PDB file of C-alpha atoms in Angstrom:
ATOM      1  CA  ASP A   1       5.924  -6.413 -38.583  1.00  0.00           C
ATOM      2  CA  ALA A   2       7.527  -3.506 -36.955  1.00  0.00           C
ATOM      3  CA  GLY A   3       6.412  -2.581 -33.515  1.00  0.00           C
ATOM      4  CA  ILE A   4       6.352  -4.202 -30.070  1.00  0.00           C
ATOM      5  CA  THR A   5       4.683  -7.590 -29.795  1.00  0.00           C
ATOM      6  CA  GLN A   6       3.765  -9.601 -26.656  1.00  0.00           C
ATOM      7  CA  SER A   7       3.038 -13.156 -26.505  1.00  0.00           C
ATOM      8  CA  PRO A   8       0.828 -14.965 -25.278  1.00  0.00           C
ATOM      9  CA  ARG A   9      -2.027 -12.420 -25.368  1.00  0.00           C
ATOM     10  CA  TYR A  10      -3.982 -14.589 -22.944  1.00  0.00           C
ATOM     11  CA  LYS A  11      -2.752 -17.257 -20.631  1.00  0.00           C
ATOM     12  CA  ILE A  12      -4.329 -19.325 -17.859  1.00  0.00           C
ATOM     13  CA  THR A  13      -2.013 -21.428 -15.540  1.00  0.00           C
ATOM     14  CA  GLU A  14      -2.122 -23.146 -12.264  1.00  0.00           C
ATOM     15  CA  THR A  15      -0.524 -22.049  -9.025  1.00  0.00           C
ATOM     16  CA  GLY A  16       3.071 -23.148  -8.849  1.00  0.00           C
ATOM     17  CA  ARG A  17       3.685 -23.424 -12.592  1.00  0.00           C
ATOM     18  CA  GLN A  18       6.264 -21.536 -14.445  1.00  0.00           C
ATOM     19  CA  VAL A  19       5.084 -19.097 -17.105  1.00  0.00           C
ATOM     20  CA  THR A  20       7.128 -16.912 -19.416  1.00  0.00           C
ATOM     21  CA  LEU A  21       5.723 -13.923 -21.111  1.00  0.00           C
ATOM     22  CA  MET A  22       7.610 -12.889 -24.306  1.00  0.00           C
ATOM     23  CA  CYS A  23       8.252  -9.327 -25.495  1.00  0.00           C
ATOM     24  CA  HIS A  24       9.825  -8.428 -28.829  1.00  0.00           C
ATOM     25  CA  GLN A  25      10.470  -5.074 -30.341  1.00  0.00           C
ATOM     26  CA  THR A  26      11.706  -4.214 -33.715  1.00  0.00           C
ATOM     27  CA  TRP A  27      13.145  -0.633 -33.331  1.00  0.00           C
ATOM     28  CA  SER A  28      16.316  -1.612 -31.637  1.00  0.00           C
ATOM     29  CA  HIS A  29      15.197   0.533 -28.583  1.00  0.00           C
ATOM     30  CA  SER A  30      17.819   0.405 -25.825  1.00  0.00           C
ATOM     31  CA  TYR A  31      15.247   0.380 -22.935  1.00  0.00           C
ATOM     32  CA  MET A  32      12.610  -1.946 -22.243  1.00  0.00           C
ATOM     33  CA  PHE A  33      10.115  -2.278 -19.373  1.00  0.00           C
ATOM     34  CA  TRP A  34       7.612  -4.712 -17.833  1.00  0.00           C
ATOM     35  CA  TYR A  35       4.499  -3.239 -16.031  1.00  0.00           C
ATOM     36  CA  ARG A  36       1.629  -5.121 -14.322  1.00  0.00           C
ATOM     37  CA  GLN A  37      -1.830  -3.475 -14.361  1.00  0.00           C
ATOM     38  CA  ASP A  38      -4.269  -4.129 -11.526  1.00  0.00           C
ATOM     39  CA  LEU A  39      -7.367  -2.303 -10.684  1.00  0.00           C
ATOM     40  CA  GLY A  40      -6.866   0.302  -8.196  1.00  0.00           C
ATOM     41  CA  HIS A  41      -2.914   0.196  -8.493  1.00  0.00           C
ATOM     42  CA  GLY A  42      -2.601   1.510 -12.078  1.00  0.00           C
ATOM     43  CA  LEU A  43       0.691   0.456 -13.710  1.00  0.00           C
ATOM     44  CA  ARG A  44       3.466  -0.653 -11.598  1.00  0.00           C
ATOM     45  CA  LEU A  45       6.905  -1.315 -12.846  1.00  0.00           C
ATOM     46  CA  ILE A  46       8.219  -4.744 -12.398  1.00  0.00           C
ATOM     47  CA  TYR A  47      11.632  -4.713 -14.069  1.00  0.00           C
ATOM     48  CA  TYR A  48      13.370  -2.732 -16.648  1.00  0.00           C
ATOM     49  CA  SER A  49      16.510  -3.076 -18.829  1.00  0.00           C
ATOM     50  CA  ALA A  50      18.735  -0.210 -20.197  1.00  0.00           C
ATOM     51  CA  ALA A  51      20.589  -2.559 -22.670  1.00  0.00           C
ATOM     52  CA  ALA A  52      21.268  -6.265 -23.423  1.00  0.00           C
ATOM     53  CA  ASP A  53      22.553  -7.945 -20.304  1.00  0.00           C
ATOM     54  CA  ILE A  54      21.664  -4.897 -18.069  1.00  0.00           C
ATOM     55  CA  THR A  55      18.349  -5.251 -15.992  1.00  0.00           C
ATOM     56  CA  ASP A  56      17.151  -3.608 -12.754  1.00  0.00           C
ATOM     57  CA  LYS A  57      14.230  -3.889 -10.325  1.00  0.00           C
ATOM     58  CA  GLY A  58      11.195  -1.754 -10.267  1.00  0.00           C
ATOM     59  CA  GLU A  59       8.584  -1.238  -7.613  1.00  0.00           C
ATOM     60  CA  VAL A  60       7.094  -4.890  -7.590  1.00  0.00           C
ATOM     61  CA  PRO A  61       9.851  -7.341  -8.660  1.00  0.00           C
ATOM     62  CA  ASP A  62       9.235 -10.211  -6.166  1.00  0.00           C
ATOM     63  CA  GLY A  63       8.360 -13.396  -7.911  1.00  0.00           C
ATOM     64  CA  TYR A  64       9.388 -12.414 -11.224  1.00  0.00           C
ATOM     65  CA  VAL A  65      12.726 -13.040 -13.279  1.00  0.00           C
ATOM     66  CA  VAL A  66      13.791 -11.301 -16.446  1.00  0.00           C
ATOM     67  CA  SER A  67      16.604 -11.685 -18.931  1.00  0.00           C
ATOM     68  CA  ARG A  68      17.747  -9.623 -21.814  1.00  0.00           C
ATOM     69  CA  SER A  69      20.330 -11.516 -23.969  1.00  0.00           C
ATOM     70  CA  LYS A  70      19.339  -9.749 -27.152  1.00  0.00           C
ATOM     71  CA  THR A  71      18.346  -6.090 -27.556  1.00  0.00           C
ATOM     72  CA  GLU A  72      15.041  -6.973 -29.185  1.00  0.00           C
ATOM     73  CA  ASN A  73      13.783  -9.476 -26.514  1.00  0.00           C
ATOM     74  CA  PHE A  74      12.839  -9.033 -22.940  1.00  0.00           C
ATOM     75  CA  PRO A  75      11.032 -12.139 -21.529  1.00  0.00           C
ATOM     76  CA  LEU A  76       9.428 -12.018 -18.104  1.00  0.00           C
ATOM     77  CA  THR A  77       9.294 -15.424 -16.077  1.00  0.00           C
ATOM     78  CA  LEU A  78       7.047 -16.198 -13.161  1.00  0.00           C
ATOM     79  CA  GLU A  79       8.958 -19.079 -11.800  1.00  0.00           C
ATOM     80  CA  SER A  80       6.224 -20.297  -9.545  1.00  0.00           C
ATOM     81  CA  ALA A  81       2.962 -18.612 -10.329  1.00  0.00           C
ATOM     82  CA  THR A  82       0.751 -17.480  -7.373  1.00  0.00           C
ATOM     83  CA  ARG A  83      -2.873 -16.197  -7.594  1.00  0.00           C
ATOM     84  CA  SER A  84      -1.695 -12.683  -6.687  1.00  0.00           C
ATOM     85  CA  GLN A  85       0.125 -12.568  -9.946  1.00  0.00           C
ATOM     86  CA  THR A  86      -3.172 -12.684 -11.895  1.00  0.00           C
ATOM     87  CA  SER A  87      -2.923  -9.457 -13.918  1.00  0.00           C
ATOM     88  CA  VAL A  88      -2.443  -7.737 -17.180  1.00  0.00           C
ATOM     89  CA  TYR A  89       1.109  -7.454 -18.130  1.00  0.00           C
ATOM     90  CA  PHE A  90       2.408  -4.728 -20.563  1.00  0.00           C
ATOM     91  CA  CYS A  91       5.805  -4.561 -22.055  1.00  0.00           C
ATOM     92  CA  ALA A  92       7.171  -1.213 -23.245  1.00  0.00           C
ATOM     93  CA  SER A  93      10.206   0.141 -24.898  1.00  0.00           C
ATOM     94  CA  SER A  94      11.990   3.541 -25.304  1.00  0.00           C
ATOM     95  CA  THR A  95      14.913   4.921 -27.116  1.00  0.00           C
ATOM     96  CA  SER A  96      16.535   6.015 -23.931  1.00  0.00           C
ATOM     97  CA  SER A  97      15.000   5.449 -20.428  1.00  0.00           C
ATOM     98  CA  GLY A  98      11.706   6.391 -18.942  1.00  0.00           C
ATOM     99  CA  ALA A  99      12.483  10.115 -19.602  1.00  0.00           C
ATOM    100  CA  ASN A 100      11.321   9.398 -23.108  1.00  0.00           C
ATOM    101  CA  VAL A 101       8.113   8.304 -24.508  1.00  0.00           C
ATOM    102  CA  LEU A 102       7.383   4.792 -23.941  1.00  0.00           C
ATOM    103  CA  THR A 103       5.741   2.648 -26.594  1.00  0.00           C
ATOM    104  CA  PHE A 104       3.654  -0.214 -25.239  1.00  0.00           C
ATOM    105  CA  GLY A 105       2.657  -3.633 -26.224  1.00  0.00           C
ATOM    106  CA  ALA A 106      -0.877  -4.876 -26.510  1.00  0.00           C
ATOM    107  CA  GLY A 107      -0.679  -6.431 -23.041  1.00  0.00           C
ATOM    108  CA  SER A 108      -0.729 -10.052 -21.758  1.00  0.00           C
ATOM    109  CA  ARG A 109      -3.745 -11.114 -19.673  1.00  0.00           C
ATOM    110  CA  LEU A 110      -2.526 -13.815 -17.305  1.00  0.00           C
ATOM    111  CA  THR A 111      -4.950 -15.798 -14.902  1.00  0.00           C
ATOM    112  CA  VAL A 112      -3.528 -17.939 -12.177  1.00  0.00           C
ATOM    113  CA  LEU A 113      -5.920 -20.523 -10.739  1.00  0.00           C
TER     114      LEU A 113
ATOM    115  CA  ALA B   1      10.985   8.559  -3.608  1.00  0.00           C
ATOM    116  CA  GLN B   2       9.008   9.371  -6.478  1.00  0.00           C
ATOM    117  CA  LYS B   3       5.156   9.151  -6.209  1.00  0.00           C
ATOM    118  CA  VAL B   4       2.247   9.944  -8.438  1.00  0.00           C
ATOM    119  CA  THR B   5      -1.326  10.556  -7.010  1.00  0.00           C
ATOM    120  CA  GLN B   6      -4.428  10.585  -8.984  1.00  0.00           C
ATOM    121  CA  ALA B   7      -7.167  11.094  -6.214  1.00  0.00           C
ATOM    122  CA  GLN B   8     -10.023  10.833  -8.618  1.00  0.00           C
ATOM    123  CA  THR B   9     -10.826   7.227  -9.212  1.00  0.00           C
ATOM    124  CA  GLU B  10     -13.626   7.737 -11.449  1.00  0.00           C
ATOM    125  CA  ILE B  11     -15.274  10.737 -13.199  1.00  0.00           C
ATOM    126  CA  SER B  12     -18.618  10.734 -14.969  1.00  0.00           C
ATOM    127  CA  VAL B  13     -19.616  13.743 -17.109  1.00  0.00           C
ATOM    128  CA  VAL B  14     -22.117  14.545 -19.900  1.00  0.00           C
ATOM    129  CA  GLU B  15     -20.947  14.937 -23.346  1.00  0.00           C
ATOM    130  CA  LYS B  16     -19.757  18.619 -23.989  1.00  0.00           C
ATOM    131  CA  GLU B  17     -18.958  19.295 -20.398  1.00  0.00           C
ATOM    132  CA  ASP B  18     -15.332  20.248 -19.381  1.00  0.00           C
ATOM    133  CA  VAL B  19     -13.527  18.016 -17.192  1.00  0.00           C
ATOM    134  CA  THR B  20     -10.205  18.254 -15.323  1.00  0.00           C
ATOM    135  CA  LEU B  21      -8.227  15.159 -14.280  1.00  0.00           C
ATOM    136  CA  ASP B  22      -5.922  15.786 -11.207  1.00  0.00           C
ATOM    137  CA  CYS B  23      -2.281  14.746 -10.912  1.00  0.00           C
ATOM    138  CA  VAL B  24      -0.061  15.513  -7.859  1.00  0.00           C
ATOM    139  CA  TYR B  25       3.366  14.245  -7.897  1.00  0.00           C
ATOM    140  CA  GLU B  26       6.331  13.873  -5.279  1.00  0.00           C
ATOM    141  CA  THR B  27       9.974  14.083  -6.045  1.00  0.00           C
ATOM    142  CA  ARG B  28      13.193  15.195  -4.588  1.00  0.00           C
ATOM    143  CA  ASP B  29      14.707  15.830  -7.962  1.00  0.00           C
ATOM    144  CA  THR B  30      14.992  19.185  -9.939  1.00  0.00           C
ATOM    145  CA  THR B  31      15.101  17.175 -13.124  1.00  0.00           C
ATOM    146  CA  TYR B  32      12.153  15.175 -13.981  1.00  0.00           C
ATOM    147  CA  TYR B  33       9.533  14.440 -16.628  1.00  0.00           C
ATOM    148  CA  LEU B  34       5.889  14.263 -16.401  1.00  0.00           C
ATOM    149  CA  PHE B  35       3.509  12.382 -18.748  1.00  0.00           C
ATOM    150  CA  TRP B  36      -0.021  11.666 -19.458  1.00  0.00           C
ATOM    151  CA  TYR B  37      -1.110   8.406 -21.009  1.00  0.00           C
ATOM    152  CA  LYS B  38      -4.593   7.289 -22.335  1.00  0.00           C
ATOM    153  CA  GLN B  39      -6.059   3.755 -22.078  1.00  0.00           C
ATOM    154  CA  PRO B  40      -9.143   3.516 -24.062  1.00  0.00           C
ATOM    155  CA  PRO B  41     -11.532   0.564 -23.601  1.00  0.00           C
ATOM    156  CA  SER B  42      -9.673  -1.394 -26.224  1.00  0.00           C
ATOM    157  CA  GLY B  43      -6.831  -1.566 -23.711  1.00  0.00           C
ATOM    158  CA  GLU B  44      -3.848  -0.032 -25.484  1.00  0.00           C
ATOM    159  CA  LEU B  45      -1.790   2.755 -23.938  1.00  0.00           C
ATOM    160  CA  VAL B  46      -1.413   5.881 -25.825  1.00  0.00           C
ATOM    161  CA  PHE B  47       0.937   8.605 -25.013  1.00  0.00           C
ATOM    162  CA  LEU B  48      -0.509  12.037 -24.773  1.00  0.00           C
ATOM    163  CA  ILE B  49       2.179  14.583 -23.520  1.00  0.00           C
ATOM    164  CA  ARG B  50       5.500  14.833 -22.037  1.00  0.00           C
ATOM    165  CA  ARG B  51       6.614  17.868 -19.917  1.00  0.00           C
ATOM    166  CA  ASN B  52      10.134  18.441 -18.372  1.00  0.00           C
ATOM    167  CA  SER B  53      10.586  19.990 -14.993  1.00  0.00           C
ATOM    168  CA  PHE B  54      12.140  23.234 -16.505  1.00  0.00           C
ATOM    169  CA  ASP B  55       9.226  23.977 -18.694  1.00  0.00           C
ATOM    170  CA  GLU B  56       6.206  25.269 -16.805  1.00  0.00           C
ATOM    171  CA  GLN B  57       4.480  26.593 -20.018  1.00  0.00           C
ATOM    172  CA  ASN B  58       0.908  25.248 -20.239  1.00  0.00           C
ATOM    173  CA  GLU B  59       0.115  23.439 -23.331  1.00  0.00           C
ATOM    174  CA  ILE B  60      -2.863  23.147 -25.483  1.00  0.00           C
ATOM    175  CA  SER B  61      -3.616  20.610 -28.147  1.00  0.00           C
ATOM    176  CA  GLY B  62      -7.124  20.811 -29.633  1.00  0.00           C
ATOM    177  CA  ARG B  63      -9.544  20.084 -26.766  1.00  0.00           C
ATOM    178  CA  TYR B  64      -6.842  19.033 -24.407  1.00  0.00           C
ATOM    179  CA  SER B  65      -4.970  21.327 -22.310  1.00  0.00           C
ATOM    180  CA  TRP B  66      -2.267  20.761 -19.317  1.00  0.00           C
ATOM    181  CA  ASN B  67      -1.427  22.997 -16.431  1.00  0.00           C
ATOM    182  CA  PHE B  68       1.903  22.291 -14.925  1.00  0.00           C
ATOM    183  CA  GLN B  69       2.447  24.032 -11.534  1.00  0.00           C
ATOM    184  CA  LYS B  70       5.683  23.287  -9.664  1.00  0.00           C
ATOM    185  CA  SER B  71       4.560  25.339  -6.783  1.00  0.00           C
ATOM    186  CA  THR B  72       1.807  22.939  -6.020  1.00  0.00           C
ATOM    187  CA  SER B  73       3.614  19.702  -7.741  1.00  0.00           C
ATOM    188  CA  SER B  74       0.525  19.358 -10.015  1.00  0.00           C
ATOM    189  CA  PHE B  75       0.210  18.460 -13.650  1.00  0.00           C
ATOM    190  CA  ASN B  76      -3.657  18.547 -14.340  1.00  0.00           C
ATOM    191  CA  PHE B  77      -5.097  17.594 -17.601  1.00  0.00           C
ATOM    192  CA  THR B  78      -8.391  19.370 -18.896  1.00  0.00           C
ATOM    193  CA  ILE B  79     -10.574  18.169 -21.767  1.00  0.00           C
ATOM    194  CA  THR B  80     -12.789  20.975 -23.168  1.00  0.00           C
ATOM    195  CA  ALA B  81     -16.127  19.966 -24.586  1.00  0.00           C
ATOM    196  CA  SER B  82     -15.795  16.430 -23.842  1.00  0.00           C
ATOM    197  CA  GLN B  83     -16.842  13.544 -26.241  1.00  0.00           C
ATOM    198  CA  VAL B  84     -17.874  10.068 -25.941  1.00  0.00           C
ATOM    199  CA  VAL B  85     -14.632   9.013 -27.498  1.00  0.00           C
ATOM    200  CA  ASP B  86     -12.808  10.592 -24.534  1.00  0.00           C
ATOM    201  CA  SER B  87     -14.053   7.874 -22.374  1.00  0.00           C
ATOM    202  CA  ALA B  88     -10.975   5.945 -21.146  1.00  0.00           C
ATOM    203  CA  VAL B  89      -8.589   5.695 -18.189  1.00  0.00           C
ATOM    204  CA  TYR B  90      -5.953   8.449 -18.033  1.00  0.00           C
ATOM    205  CA  PHE B  91      -2.634   7.773 -16.300  1.00  0.00           C
ATOM    206  CA  CYS B  92      -0.233  10.351 -15.035  1.00  0.00           C
ATOM    207  CA  ALA B  93       3.421   9.404 -14.673  1.00  0.00           C
ATOM    208  CA  LEU B  94       6.589  10.713 -13.424  1.00  0.00           C
ATOM    209  CA  SER B  95      10.333   9.930 -14.388  1.00  0.00           C
ATOM    210  CA  GLU B  96      12.954  11.407 -12.413  1.00  0.00           C
ATOM    211  CA  ALA B  97      16.795  11.667 -12.736  1.00  0.00           C
ATOM    212  CA  GLY B  98      17.653  10.192  -9.269  1.00  0.00           C
ATOM    213  CA  SER B  99      15.785   7.007  -9.983  1.00  0.00           C
ATOM    214  CA  SER B 100      17.382   6.380 -13.226  1.00  0.00           C
ATOM    215  CA  TYR B 101      14.553   7.820 -15.011  1.00  0.00           C
ATOM    216  CA  LYS B 102      12.211   4.837 -14.181  1.00  0.00           C
ATOM    217  CA  LEU B 103       8.695   5.850 -15.375  1.00  0.00           C
ATOM    218  CA  ILE B 104       6.214   5.489 -12.293  1.00  0.00           C
ATOM    219  CA  PHE B 105       2.530   5.826 -12.871  1.00  0.00           C
ATOM    220  CA  GLY B 106      -0.345   7.044 -10.889  1.00  0.00           C
ATOM    221  CA  SER B 107      -3.363   4.750 -10.253  1.00  0.00           C
ATOM    222  CA  GLY B 108      -5.300   6.298 -13.091  1.00  0.00           C
ATOM    223  CA  THR B 109      -8.691   8.129 -13.418  1.00  0.00           C
ATOM    224  CA  ARG B 110     -11.390   6.409 -15.310  1.00  0.00           C
ATOM    225  CA  LEU B 111     -13.448   8.975 -17.259  1.00  0.00           C
ATOM    226  CA  LEU B 112     -16.874   8.230 -18.643  1.00  0.00           C
ATOM    227  CA  VAL B 113     -18.305  10.808 -21.061  1.00  0.00           C
ATOM    228  CA  ARG B 114     -22.255  10.069 -21.379  1.00  0.00           C
ATOM    229  CA  PRO B 115     -24.041  11.107 -24.409  1.00  0.00           C
TER     230      PRO B 115
END
């Protein structure tokens, strides 16, 4: 199906475990983004990528790792999950940077116990 | 550094009332873009409008209107004759040239429209 898909949609894990959230888009958009949404903070940018093999930090990158070996995929890894990383994570893509309209995935709700 | 402030955490109105959602931004750039996104209770994020820094014309789309004022660094959003379906969280966002056009969001305003 065309669009941007995130998986898993829901995940419960324990402190210290590694978790990877997947994001896949079918438009061949150059730019991809990861945001986290927390009450009172809105959406905060974690990492973004301008193209395959090009990534850069956002507002809250600590504790997260990203990679972009293929244009269509942009996985987000929490190497050692902490309770403070309990959040809803949104992936987004855009034809060219944040100056253009972002299309968002449905979100991944992560709970770290 | 770029910053977006939505001071109104939550607004509650009765259906058919007009409501304005405030957005104040900070940027040192002359080239930037402002956005509004809507997040209904279902959770998805929906684009509403984009405005660049060189276009201060106000915009009207049906019951929605946007007032962009560079003099006060504000980009306010008004819903006329609100409806229950307008209930959602609304986010204002800023993308500036000097930050590689990263899109930074405000904390959002939750709008509840009561029947």
